Coordinates of C-alpha atoms in Angstrom, one line a residue:
M41 CA 17.3 9.0 -74.4
D42 CA 20.3 6.8 -75.0
S43 CA 22.7 9.4 -74.0
M44 CA 20.6 10.0 -70.7
A45 CA 20.3 6.3 -69.9
G46 CA 24.2 6.2 -70.5
T47 CA 24.9 9.0 -68.1
I48 CA 22.5 7.3 -65.4
R49 CA 24.5 4.1 -65.8
K50 CA 27.7 5.9 -65.4
V51 CA 26.6 7.9 -62.2
T52 CA 25.2 4.6 -60.8
L53 CA 28.5 2.5 -61.4
W54 CA 30.5 5.5 -60.0
S55 CA 28.4 5.7 -56.9
L56 CA 28.6 1.8 -56.4
G57 CA 32.4 2.1 -56.9
L58 CA 32.7 5.0 -54.4
L59 CA 30.6 3.0 -51.8
L60 CA 32.6 -0.2 -52.4
L61 CA 35.9 1.8 -52.2
S62 CA 34.6 3.6 -49.1
A63 CA 33.8 0.2 -47.4
A64 CA 37.2 -1.2 -48.2
V65 CA 39.0 1.9 -46.5
I66 CA 36.9 1.5 -43.4
A67 CA 37.6 -2.3 -43.5
V68 CA 41.2 -1.7 -43.8
F69 CA 41.2 0.8 -41.1
L70 CA 39.3 -1.3 -38.8
A71 CA 41.5 -4.2 -39.3
T72 CA 44.7 -2.2 -38.8
A73 CA 43.4 0.2 -36.1
G74 CA 45.1 -0.9 -32.7
D75 CA 43.4 -1.8 -29.4
D76 CA 44.4 1.7 -28.1
F77 CA 41.9 3.3 -30.7
Y78 CA 39.1 0.9 -29.6
R79 CA 39.9 1.5 -25.9
W80 CA 39.5 5.2 -26.6
A81 CA 36.3 4.8 -28.7
A82 CA 34.7 2.3 -26.3
R83 CA 35.2 4.7 -23.2
Q84 CA 33.9 7.7 -25.1
L85 CA 30.7 5.7 -26.1
L86 CA 30.2 4.5 -22.4
E87 CA 30.9 7.9 -21.0
D88 CA 28.5 9.6 -23.2
A89 CA 25.8 7.0 -22.6
L90 CA 26.1 6.8 -18.8
D91 CA 27.6 10.3 -17.9
R92 CA 30.1 8.6 -15.7
Q93 CA 33.8 8.5 -16.0
V94 CA 34.8 4.9 -17.1
H95 CA 38.2 3.4 -16.3
V96 CA 39.9 0.4 -18.0
D97 CA 42.8 -0.4 -15.8
G98 CA 43.4 -4.0 -17.2
T99 CA 43.6 -5.5 -20.8
F100 CA 41.5 -4.4 -23.8
S101 CA 41.1 -6.4 -26.9
F102 CA 38.8 -6.2 -30.1
D103 CA 38.7 -8.7 -32.8
V104 CA 37.2 -7.2 -36.1
G105 CA 34.7 -9.5 -38.3
L106 CA 31.1 -10.2 -39.0
E107 CA 30.8 -11.3 -35.3
P108 CA 33.4 -8.8 -33.6
T109 CA 34.3 -9.8 -30.0
L110 CA 35.3 -7.4 -27.1
V111 CA 37.2 -8.5 -24.2
V112 CA 38.1 -6.3 -21.2
T113 CA 39.5 -6.9 -17.7
D114 CA 39.5 -4.8 -14.5
V115 CA 37.1 -2.1 -15.8
W116 CA 35.0 0.0 -13.3
I117 CA 32.7 3.0 -13.6
E118 CA 32.5 6.0 -11.1
N119 CA 29.6 6.4 -8.9
A120 CA 27.2 9.5 -8.6
P121 CA 28.9 12.4 -6.5
W122 CA 26.5 11.9 -3.6
A123 CA 26.7 8.1 -3.5
E124 CA 28.0 6.3 -0.4
K125 CA 30.9 4.4 -2.6
S126 CA 33.2 5.8 -5.2
E127 CA 32.5 3.0 -7.6
M128 CA 28.9 2.1 -9.0
A129 CA 30.3 -1.0 -11.0
R130 CA 33.3 -3.1 -11.4
V131 CA 33.9 -6.2 -13.5
E132 CA 37.0 -8.4 -13.5
R133 CA 36.4 -9.9 -17.0
A134 CA 33.9 -9.3 -19.6
E135 CA 33.7 -11.0 -23.2
V136 CA 30.9 -9.6 -25.7
Q137 CA 30.4 -10.9 -29.2
I138 CA 27.9 -9.2 -31.6
A139 CA 26.7 -10.4 -34.8
L140 CA 26.6 -7.3 -37.4
M141 CA 24.3 -8.8 -40.1
P142 CA 21.1 -8.9 -38.0
L143 CA 21.9 -5.3 -36.9
F144 CA 20.5 -4.3 -40.4
S145 CA 17.2 -5.8 -39.5
G146 CA 17.0 -3.9 -36.2
I147 CA 17.9 -7.0 -34.2
V148 CA 20.7 -7.2 -31.6
Q149 CA 22.0 -10.8 -31.6
V150 CA 24.7 -11.6 -29.0
P151 CA 26.2 -15.0 -29.8
R152 CA 28.3 -14.8 -26.8
L153 CA 28.3 -13.1 -23.4
V154 CA 30.8 -14.1 -20.4
V155 CA 31.0 -12.0 -17.4
E156 CA 33.0 -12.7 -14.4
G157 CA 33.4 -11.0 -11.1
L158 CA 30.9 -8.1 -11.5
T159 CA 30.1 -5.9 -8.5
L160 CA 27.1 -3.6 -8.9
E161 CA 26.3 -0.9 -6.4
L162 CA 22.8 0.6 -6.7
E163 CA 21.3 3.1 -4.1
T164 CA 18.8 5.8 -3.8
G165 CA 19.5 9.1 -2.1
P166 CA 17.5 10.9 0.7
D167 CA 15.4 12.5 -2.0
G168 CA 14.6 9.1 -3.7
A169 CA 16.8 9.9 -6.7
G170 CA 18.8 6.6 -8.0
N171 CA 22.4 6.5 -8.9
W172 CA 21.5 4.7 -12.0
Q173 CA 19.4 7.6 -13.2
I174 CA 21.5 9.7 -15.8
A175 CA 20.9 13.4 -16.3
K176 CA 20.4 14.4 -19.8
A177 CA 20.0 17.7 -21.6
G178 CA 16.7 19.3 -21.3
G179 CA 16.0 18.1 -18.1
E180 CA 15.2 14.5 -19.1
D181 CA 16.6 11.8 -16.8
G182 CA 18.2 8.6 -18.0
E183 CA 15.5 6.5 -17.1
T184 CA 13.0 8.4 -19.2
A185 CA 15.4 8.9 -22.2
G186 CA 16.3 5.3 -22.0
Q187 CA 12.6 4.1 -22.7
K188 CA 12.8 5.8 -25.9
D189 CA 15.7 3.7 -27.1
L190 CA 15.0 0.4 -25.6
F191 CA 16.3 -2.6 -27.5
Y192 CA 16.1 -6.2 -26.6
P193 CA 19.0 -8.3 -27.5
L194 CA 18.9 -12.0 -28.5
L195 CA 21.5 -13.9 -26.2
E196 CA 22.7 -17.2 -27.3
F197 CA 25.6 -18.4 -25.1
I198 CA 25.5 -16.7 -21.5
S199 CA 27.8 -17.3 -18.7
L200 CA 27.7 -15.3 -15.4
K201 CA 30.0 -16.0 -12.5
D202 CA 30.3 -14.3 -9.1
V203 CA 27.8 -11.5 -9.8
A204 CA 27.1 -9.3 -6.7
I205 CA 24.3 -6.8 -6.8
T206 CA 23.5 -4.5 -3.8
Y207 CA 20.8 -2.1 -3.4
R208 CA 20.7 0.5 -0.7
D209 CA 17.5 2.6 0.1
R210 CA 18.8 5.5 2.2
Q211 CA 15.2 6.5 2.8
S212 CA 14.3 3.2 4.6
G213 CA 17.8 2.2 5.7
R214 CA 17.2 -1.1 4.2
D215 CA 19.8 -3.1 1.9
T216 CA 19.0 -5.9 -0.5
E217 CA 21.9 -8.2 -1.5
I218 CA 21.8 -10.4 -4.6
L219 CA 24.9 -12.9 -5.1
L220 CA 24.6 -14.9 -8.4
R221 CA 27.2 -17.6 -8.2
S222 CA 26.6 -18.9 -11.7
L223 CA 24.0 -18.5 -14.5
Q224 CA 24.4 -20.2 -17.8
K225 CA 22.3 -20.3 -21.2
D226 CA 23.3 -22.7 -24.1
R227 CA 21.6 -24.8 -26.6
L228 CA 20.4 -28.2 -25.7
A229 CA 22.4 -31.2 -27.2
G230 CA 20.5 -32.6 -29.9
D231 CA 18.0 -29.7 -29.9
S232 CA 17.6 -26.2 -31.3
S233 CA 16.0 -24.9 -28.1
F234 CA 17.9 -23.4 -25.2
A235 CA 18.0 -24.1 -21.5
I236 CA 19.0 -21.9 -18.7
Q237 CA 20.0 -22.6 -14.9
G238 CA 21.7 -20.8 -12.2
D239 CA 21.9 -20.6 -8.4
G240 CA 22.8 -17.8 -5.8
R241 CA 21.6 -16.2 -2.7
L242 CA 19.0 -13.6 -2.0
N243 CA 19.7 -11.8 1.3
Q244 CA 21.4 -14.8 2.6
S245 CA 18.7 -17.2 1.2
A246 CA 19.7 -19.6 -1.6
F247 CA 17.7 -19.5 -4.7
R248 CA 17.8 -21.5 -7.9
I249 CA 16.9 -20.6 -11.5
K250 CA 15.9 -22.8 -14.4
G251 CA 14.3 -22.3 -17.8
R252 CA 13.7 -23.3 -21.4
F253 CA 13.1 -21.2 -24.4
G254 CA 12.6 -21.9 -28.2
S255 CA 15.2 -22.0 -30.9
L256 CA 17.2 -18.7 -32.1
E257 CA 15.9 -19.2 -35.5
D258 CA 12.1 -19.2 -34.3
A259 CA 13.0 -16.0 -32.5
L260 CA 14.5 -14.4 -35.5
A261 CA 11.7 -15.4 -37.8
A262 CA 8.9 -14.1 -35.4
T263 CA 6.4 -16.0 -37.4
A264 CA 4.9 -18.0 -34.7
P265 CA 4.6 -17.6 -31.0
Y266 CA 7.9 -18.2 -29.3
P267 CA 7.8 -20.5 -26.1
L268 CA 9.2 -19.2 -23.0
E269 CA 9.4 -21.0 -19.5
L270 CA 11.2 -19.8 -16.3
T271 CA 11.3 -21.2 -12.8
L272 CA 12.5 -19.3 -9.6
D273 CA 12.8 -21.3 -6.3
T274 CA 13.8 -19.6 -3.2
S275 CA 13.0 -20.1 0.5
G276 CA 10.1 -22.5 -0.3
L277 CA 8.6 -20.0 -2.8
V278 CA 8.1 -21.5 -6.3
A279 CA 7.1 -19.1 -9.1
E280 CA 6.7 -20.2 -12.5
L281 CA 6.2 -18.1 -15.8
K282 CA 5.2 -20.0 -18.7
G283 CA 3.7 -18.6 -22.2
T284 CA 4.8 -17.4 -25.3
A285 CA 5.8 -14.0 -27.1
Q286 CA 4.8 -13.1 -30.7
N287 CA 7.9 -11.2 -31.5
L288 CA 10.7 -11.7 -29.1
P289 CA 13.3 -9.5 -30.5
H290 CA 11.0 -6.3 -30.3
A291 CA 9.3 -7.8 -26.8
E292 CA 5.8 -7.6 -28.5
G293 CA 3.0 -10.0 -27.9
F294 CA 3.4 -11.5 -24.6
D295 CA 1.0 -14.0 -23.4
M296 CA 2.1 -15.4 -20.0
N297 CA 0.9 -17.2 -17.1
L298 CA 2.5 -16.6 -13.7
T299 CA 1.9 -19.0 -10.9
A300 CA 3.5 -18.8 -7.3
R301 CA 3.0 -20.8 -4.1
A302 CA 4.9 -21.0 -0.9
P303 CA 4.0 -23.2 2.2
S304 CA 5.1 -20.4 4.5
I305 CA 4.7 -16.8 3.7
G306 CA 6.4 -15.7 6.8
Q307 CA 9.8 -17.5 5.4
V308 CA 9.4 -15.3 2.1
L309 CA 8.9 -12.2 4.3
K310 CA 12.0 -13.0 6.4
T311 CA 14.0 -13.5 3.0
W312 CA 13.2 -9.8 2.0
E313 CA 13.7 -8.7 5.5
S314 CA 10.2 -7.5 6.0
E315 CA 8.9 -6.5 9.4
L316 CA 5.4 -7.7 8.5
V317 CA 4.4 -10.6 10.5
L318 CA 2.3 -13.0 8.6
E319 CA 2.0 -16.8 8.4
G320 CA 0.3 -19.3 6.4
R321 CA 0.2 -20.7 3.0
A322 CA 0.3 -18.5 0.1
E323 CA -0.8 -18.8 -3.5
A324 CA -0.8 -16.3 -6.4
S325 CA -1.7 -16.6 -10.1
A326 CA -2.0 -13.8 -13.0
R327 CA -1.9 -13.6 -16.7
L328 CA 0.5 -11.2 -18.3
K329 CA -0.4 -9.8 -21.8
G330 CA 0.8 -7.1 -24.3
N331 CA 3.9 -5.6 -25.3
L332 CA 6.9 -5.3 -22.7
E333 CA 6.4 -1.5 -22.6
S334 CA 2.7 -1.7 -21.7
L335 CA 2.4 -5.1 -20.2
S336 CA -0.9 -5.7 -18.4
V337 CA -1.9 -7.9 -15.5
E338 CA -5.3 -9.7 -15.7
G339 CA -7.1 -12.2 -13.4
F340 CA -4.6 -11.5 -10.6
V341 CA -5.5 -13.7 -7.4
F342 CA -3.5 -13.6 -4.2
E343 CA -4.6 -15.6 -1.3
V344 CA -2.9 -16.4 2.3
V345 CA -4.5 -19.1 4.5
E346 CA -3.2 -19.9 8.0
H347 CA -4.5 -22.8 10.2
S348 CA -5.5 -20.7 13.1
G349 CA -8.0 -18.7 10.9
Q350 CA -6.0 -15.8 9.5
A351 CA -6.6 -15.2 5.8
L352 CA -6.0 -12.6 3.2
H353 CA -7.5 -12.5 -0.4
A354 CA -7.0 -10.1 -3.0
E355 CA -8.0 -10.2 -6.7
G356 CA -8.1 -7.8 -9.7
S357 CA -5.9 -6.2 -12.4
L358 CA -3.1 -3.7 -13.3
S359 CA -3.5 -2.1 -16.8
D360 CA 0.4 -1.1 -17.0
L361 CA 2.8 -3.1 -15.0
I362 CA 6.0 -1.4 -16.1
N363 CA 4.8 2.0 -15.2
A364 CA 2.7 0.8 -12.2
K365 CA -0.4 2.4 -13.4
G366 CA -4.3 1.4 -13.4
L367 CA -4.5 -0.8 -10.3
N368 CA -8.0 -2.2 -9.6
L369 CA -7.9 -4.6 -6.6
G370 CA -10.5 -6.0 -4.2
F371 CA -9.3 -7.4 -0.9
T372 CA -10.7 -8.9 2.2
G373 CA -9.1 -10.7 5.2
N374 CA -8.8 -11.1 8.8
L375 CA -5.5 -11.2 10.7
G376 CA -4.6 -12.3 14.2
P377 CA -2.6 -10.4 17.1
E378 CA 0.9 -11.2 15.9
I379 CA 0.9 -8.9 13.3
F380 CA 0.3 -5.8 15.7
R381 CA 3.2 -6.7 17.9
P382 CA 5.3 -3.7 18.0
K383 CA 8.9 -4.0 16.5
H384 CA 10.2 -0.8 17.7
D385 CA 10.6 0.9 21.1
L386 CA 7.1 2.6 21.8
P387 CA 5.8 4.3 24.8
D388 CA 4.5 1.7 27.4
E389 CA 0.9 2.9 27.1
L390 CA 0.9 2.4 23.2
R391 CA 2.7 -0.8 23.4
D392 CA 0.0 -2.3 26.0
I393 CA -2.7 -1.2 23.7
L394 CA -1.1 -2.8 20.6
N395 CA -0.3 -6.1 22.8
G396 CA -3.9 -6.3 23.5
I397 CA -5.3 -6.5 19.8
T398 CA -6.8 -9.8 19.1
R399 CA -8.1 -9.6 15.7
L400 CA -8.7 -7.5 12.6
D401 CA -11.4 -7.9 10.0
F402 CA -11.2 -5.8 6.9
V403 CA -12.6 -5.5 3.3
G404 CA -12.3 -2.9 0.5
R405 CA -10.9 -2.1 -2.7
V406 CA -7.6 -0.2 -3.7
A407 CA -7.5 1.6 -7.1
G408 CA -5.1 4.2 -8.9
D409 CA -1.2 4.0 -9.4
L410 CA 1.2 2.2 -7.1
E411 CA 2.4 5.4 -6.1
E412 CA -0.8 7.1 -5.6
L413 CA -3.2 4.6 -4.0
V414 CA -7.0 5.2 -3.1
L415 CA -8.4 2.8 -0.6
E416 CA -12.2 2.7 -1.6
R417 CA -15.3 1.3 0.2
V418 CA -12.8 0.3 3.2
H419 CA -14.7 -1.5 6.2
A420 CA -12.5 -2.7 8.9
R421 CA -13.0 -3.8 12.5
L422 CA -10.5 -4.3 15.2
N423 CA -11.0 -6.2 18.5
H424 CA -9.3 -5.8 21.7
R425 CA -9.0 -8.2 24.5
S426 CA -10.3 -5.5 27.1
G427 CA -13.7 -6.0 25.0
A428 CA -13.1 -2.8 23.1
D429 CA -14.4 -2.7 19.6
L430 CA -13.3 -0.3 16.8
S431 CA -14.7 0.0 13.4
L432 CA -13.8 2.2 10.5
Q433 CA -15.3 2.8 7.0
G434 CA -14.9 5.1 4.4
R435 CA -12.0 6.2 1.9
I436 CA -8.3 6.9 2.2
A437 CA -5.7 8.3 -0.3
L438 CA -2.0 7.4 0.2
D439 CA 1.1 8.7 -1.6
L440 CA 4.1 6.3 -1.9
S441 CA 5.9 8.3 -4.6
D442 CA 8.9 9.3 -2.4
G443 CA 9.6 5.9 -0.8
G444 CA 7.5 6.6 2.3
L445 CA 3.7 6.5 3.1
E446 CA 1.8 9.7 3.4
I447 CA -1.9 10.1 3.9
T448 CA -3.2 12.6 1.2
G449 CA -7.0 12.2 1.6
L450 CA -9.4 10.9 4.4
D451 CA -13.3 10.7 4.4
A452 CA -14.2 8.0 7.2
T453 CA -16.5 7.2 9.9
S454 CA -15.5 5.3 13.0
I455 CA -17.2 3.7 15.8
I456 CA -15.8 2.7 19.1
S457 CA -17.1 0.6 21.8
L458 CA -15.4 0.6 25.2
P459 CA -16.9 -1.7 28.0
S460 CA -15.0 0.5 30.6
P461 CA -12.6 3.4 30.8
A462 CA -9.7 1.0 31.3
L463 CA -8.3 1.3 27.8
L464 CA -8.5 5.0 27.8
E465 CA -6.8 5.1 31.1
R466 CA -3.8 3.1 29.7
A467 CA -3.8 5.5 26.7
L468 CA -3.9 8.6 28.7
G469 CA -1.9 7.5 31.6
R470 CA -4.2 8.6 34.2
R471 CA -7.2 7.3 36.2
L472 CA -10.8 8.1 34.9
P473 CA -14.1 7.7 36.8
D474 CA -15.7 4.5 35.8
R475 CA -19.0 5.4 33.9
G476 CA -19.6 2.1 32.5
A477 CA -19.6 1.3 28.7
I478 CA -18.6 4.0 26.4
H479 CA -19.9 4.2 22.9
A480 CA -18.8 6.9 20.3
T481 CA -19.1 7.7 16.6
A482 CA -16.7 10.0 14.8
E483 CA -16.6 11.4 11.3
L484 CA -13.0 12.2 10.1
S485 CA -11.4 14.0 7.1
L486 CA -8.3 15.5 6.0
A487 CA -7.7 19.3 5.5
E488 CA -4.0 20.8 4.8
D489 CA -2.5 17.8 6.6
W490 CA -4.9 18.3 9.6
I491 CA -7.0 15.4 10.7
T492 CA -10.3 16.9 11.2
L493 CA -13.0 15.9 13.4
R494 CA -16.3 16.7 11.5
S495 CA -18.5 15.4 14.4
F496 CA -18.2 13.4 17.3
N497 CA -20.9 11.8 19.5
A498 CA -20.4 9.7 22.7
K499 CA -22.3 8.6 25.7
A500 CA -21.5 6.6 28.8
A501 CA -24.0 3.8 29.8
S502 CA -24.2 5.1 33.5
L503 CA -25.1 8.7 32.5
E504 CA -28.6 7.9 30.9
G505 CA -29.3 10.2 27.9
L506 CA -26.0 12.0 28.1
R507 CA -24.4 13.0 24.8
I508 CA -21.0 14.4 24.3
G509 CA -20.3 16.1 21.1
A510 CA -17.1 17.6 19.5
K511 CA -15.8 19.1 16.5
G512 CA -12.4 20.6 15.5
R513 CA -9.0 19.5 14.6
I514 CA -7.3 16.5 16.1
G515 CA -3.8 16.6 15.1
K516 CA -1.3 17.0 12.2
L517 CA 0.1 14.5 10.0
L518 CA 3.8 14.6 9.4
T519 CA 5.3 13.7 6.1
Q520 CA 6.7 10.2 5.6
K521 CA 5.7 7.1 7.4
L522 CA 2.6 8.3 8.8
G523 CA 4.2 10.5 11.6
F524 CA 1.5 12.3 13.8
E525 CA 1.6 15.2 16.0
F526 CA -1.2 15.1 18.5
N527 CA -2.6 18.9 18.9
P528 CA -6.4 18.9 19.4
Q529 CA -8.2 22.1 19.0
L530 CA -11.9 21.1 19.6
K531 CA -15.2 22.6 20.3
V532 CA -16.9 20.3 22.8
S533 CA -20.5 20.2 23.9
A534 CA -22.6 18.1 26.2
S535 CA -26.3 17.6 26.1
I536 CA -29.1 15.2 27.8
D537 CA -32.3 14.3 26.4
Q538 CA -35.3 16.3 28.3
S539 CA -36.9 13.1 29.1
R540 CA -34.0 11.8 31.2
P541 CA -33.5 12.4 34.9
L542 CA -30.6 14.7 35.7
V543 CA -29.9 13.3 39.3
S544 CA -27.8 10.5 37.9
L545 CA -25.7 12.8 35.9
F546 CA -25.2 15.3 38.8
A547 CA -24.6 12.4 41.2
E548 CA -21.9 11.0 38.8
M549 CA -20.3 14.4 38.4
A550 CA -19.9 15.0 42.3
N551 CA -17.7 12.6 44.2
D552 CA -19.7 13.0 47.5
V553 CA -23.2 12.4 45.8
Q554 CA -25.1 9.2 45.0
P555 CA -27.7 8.5 42.4
S556 CA -31.2 9.5 43.5
G557 CA -34.1 11.8 42.9
R558 CA -37.8 11.0 42.4
S559 CA -38.7 14.7 42.4
V560 CA -36.7 15.6 39.3
L561 CA -37.7 12.4 37.5
D562 CA -41.3 13.4 38.0
S563 CA -41.0 16.9 36.7
L564 CA -39.1 15.8 33.6
E565 CA -41.5 13.0 32.7
K566 CA -44.1 15.7 32.4
T567 CA -42.0 17.6 29.7
S568 CA -40.9 14.5 27.8
S569 CA -40.3 14.9 23.9
P570 CA -43.2 13.6 21.9
S571 CA -40.6 11.6 19.8
T572 CA -40.1 9.2 22.7
R573 CA -42.7 6.6 21.5
K574 CA -42.2 4.7 18.4
P575 CA -44.6 5.6 15.5
T576 CA -47.3 2.8 14.9
E577 CA -48.1 4.0 11.5
G578 CA -46.8 5.9 8.6
S579 CA -44.1 5.6 6.0
D580 CA -40.6 3.9 6.3
D581 CA -39.2 7.5 6.5
D582 CA -41.0 7.6 10.0
L583 CA -39.5 4.4 11.1
V584 CA -36.1 5.4 9.9
L585 CA -36.5 8.8 11.9
W586 CA -37.5 7.1 14.9
I587 CA -34.6 4.8 15.0
Q588 CA -32.2 7.7 14.3
Q589 CA -33.5 9.6 17.2
K590 CA -33.2 6.7 19.5
L591 CA -29.6 5.8 18.1
E592 CA -28.6 9.6 18.5
M593 CA -29.7 9.3 22.3
L594 CA -27.6 6.3 22.6
G595 CA -24.6 8.3 21.3
L596 CA -24.5 6.1 18.2
H597 CA -25.9 8.1 15.4
P598 CA -24.0 11.5 14.6
G599 CA -27.0 13.1 13.0
P600 CA -28.8 14.7 11.2
E601 CA -32.0 12.9 11.9
D602 CA -33.6 13.2 8.4
G603 CA -35.4 9.8 7.9
K604 CA -33.2 8.9 5.3
M605 CA -31.2 5.5 5.3
G606 CA -27.5 6.5 4.6
P607 CA -24.0 5.0 5.3
R608 CA -24.0 6.9 8.6
T609 CA -27.5 5.4 9.7
R610 CA -26.5 2.0 8.5
A611 CA -23.1 2.3 10.4
A612 CA -25.0 3.3 13.6
I613 CA -27.4 0.5 13.3
E614 CA -24.6 -2.1 12.8
A615 CA -22.8 -0.7 16.0
Y616 CA -26.1 -1.1 18.1
Q617 CA -26.8 -4.6 16.6
A618 CA -23.2 -5.8 17.2
E619 CA -23.3 -4.3 20.9
H620 CA -26.6 -6.2 21.7
G621 CA -25.6 -9.4 20.0
L622 CA -28.1 -9.2 17.2
A623 CA -27.7 -10.2 13.5
V624 CA -25.5 -7.4 12.2
N625 CA -27.4 -6.3 8.7
G626 CA -27.5 -2.6 9.1
L627 CA -31.4 -2.6 8.3
A628 CA -34.0 -0.3 9.8
T629 CA -36.7 -3.0 10.8
E630 CA -39.8 -3.2 13.1
E631 CA -37.7 -5.8 15.1
L632 CA -35.0 -3.2 15.7
S633 CA -37.4 -0.5 16.7
H634 CA -38.9 -3.0 19.3
H635 CA -35.5 -3.8 20.7
L636 CA -34.6 -0.1 21.0
Q637 CA -37.8 0.6 22.9
Q638 CA -37.1 -2.3 25.1
E639 CA -33.7 -1.1 26.0
I640 CA -34.9 2.6 26.5
D641 CA -37.7 1.3 28.8
S642 CA -35.2 -0.9 30.7
N643 CA -32.9 2.1 31.3
R644 CA -36.0 4.1 32.5
Q645 CA -37.1 1.5 35.1
R646 CA -33.3 1.1 36.3
V647 CA -33.0 4.9 36.9
A648 CA -36.6 5.1 38.8
R649 CA -35.4 2.6 41.3
E650 CA -32.5 4.7 42.5
P651 CA -32.8 6.1 46.1
D652 CA -34.5 9.3 46.9
D653 CA -32.5 10.6 49.9
L654 CA -30.3 13.2 48.4
R655 CA -32.7 16.0 47.3
S656 CA -30.9 18.9 48.8
Q657 CA -27.6 18.1 47.3
T658 CA -29.4 17.7 44.0
S659 CA -31.1 21.1 44.3
K660 CA -27.8 22.7 45.1
L661 CA -26.2 21.3 41.8
E662 CA -29.1 22.4 39.8
E663 CA -29.1 25.8 41.2
S664 CA -25.5 26.1 40.0
M665 CA -25.7 24.7 36.6
P666 CA -27.3 28.0 35.0
E667 CA -23.8 29.5 35.7
L668 CA -22.3 27.1 33.4
G669 CA -24.5 27.4 30.3
R670 CA -28.0 27.6 29.1
F671 CA -30.0 25.6 31.5
G672 CA -33.3 25.8 33.2
R673 CA -34.6 24.5 36.5
G674 CA -34.8 20.9 36.3
R675 CA -33.8 20.4 32.7
L676 CA -30.6 20.5 31.0
Y677 CA -30.3 21.7 27.3
G678 CA -26.5 21.8 26.8
I679 CA -23.1 23.0 27.8
A680 CA -20.2 23.9 25.4
A681 CA -16.5 24.5 25.8
I682 CA -13.3 25.1 23.6
Y683 CA -10.6 22.6 24.3
S684 CA -7.2 23.3 23.2
P685 CA -4.2 22.2 25.5

């Protein structure tokens, strides 16, 4: 046993001696190695990490010690081959000091960092790839690979001067420029905590940064929440981030409150060169919790209020901020006409229509990831100065992954009310016969990039009982930025309720015929549908069915008439209530049925008073109608056609 113990002691001492000797040799080598060796080693490390050529055209010095210091001048890094400029980054002078002892604990401590004259060119190519993304073996890009090797340095003294960062998005054609004139972080006099302050310009708008942090000793110990406070002030926007981190060196346990306020959201949008026209006071707040790699946003609230009545409100959460996933946000608001003013050259017809928009009200919820959003339970209503009213409700899926905006899913119902054909005339660029108010309901979906019209029902007020229907494809969505190719391929049908006089329809269709015809009215009233009287007894389903039938006659309900309350029936009721100045609640009530019956009776009386002196012209029209479709004498059941220009 003593012999074995002695052998172990000898081996241990020999191993320790060899280790110390090796350390001494390494220390002597590092102390005697020249700057040329360190220049070569540093270049190799950077080129391997960045997959870019690195050039050191100036001086290079490296001081060895427990806190080695590197000082370089005139260093630049080559850009990606497809990039606009040959240089991705250039620095006039950089000084970095690193403490070695904390590295054994997995902590990167930087006692001193000085950077002067840094120029950084960032850009995305037409395919959305960034020049900062580094290709790695196995198909893994640098952004993904880097996330596995993240480290969070503790910076003591920082001095940044004349730092210029430019970001060019070649997909949108937009450039963002940040010029940091100065940024400095240092210990406060007589205190162990740190303060940071700086100033610069963001797209030609000045900004200021200030903040305060706890002591370096507290950060290294990581035994108590570490205090953090940072404030950004630019173009009237003041954003404050305040809270703690449980373990700052490893970026864990954040619990931060974010608040932001701006007296003019329009000025903030101008700073970011946004084309969105929105004015008013803006406020936002949120709570950020978790580790940096999986930081969540809770209790997010954003609100814009403008004195003219414009408002926007959103609140919700985001489960993964860094990876932009898990969005759950409800929104509501109303916007005025300024936001719809066209910023680009548009056809005169479309420009006139957009200039006539007076108000947009909307409510809904957005969910999913920030690159693949889904707008759920959306209900929007658009008002036009012509008196036109357009509402849309349903679900829309969007894809923003390639820097553009593409609709990938659609399931919606739209209701449009036009007081006259004037708006359609401007849109189509041609004169239309004035048939009074026009009401239509459409159900839309998306299939293989085609906007599909599942159903369409319309009626003109002067053509009593007339119903126009259509099904088919409207046009094709083009990739990126909501491009649209109008290419309708529709099956169109027309029908009129058997209880309605046809003379008005024929008279409107013929330029030389005026409304008339008691004889046809008398014959049709004898064959009236039994469903033209409101039920006085029965279940609620009977009432709903009766209301559905009347709304379908008015061109507001797309069908089917099944006596069941659903989103289509509710939307049709809301459209009727809004059209006639009733309280909009979407409910099938006895009061609504009475109003519908009065509307129908009023229309009957108006038609019955039409003159009776054009019977011969009417007879000629009736006799010619069987050649166009499935008609009988004195009654019109329907006509159908295929429309594809």
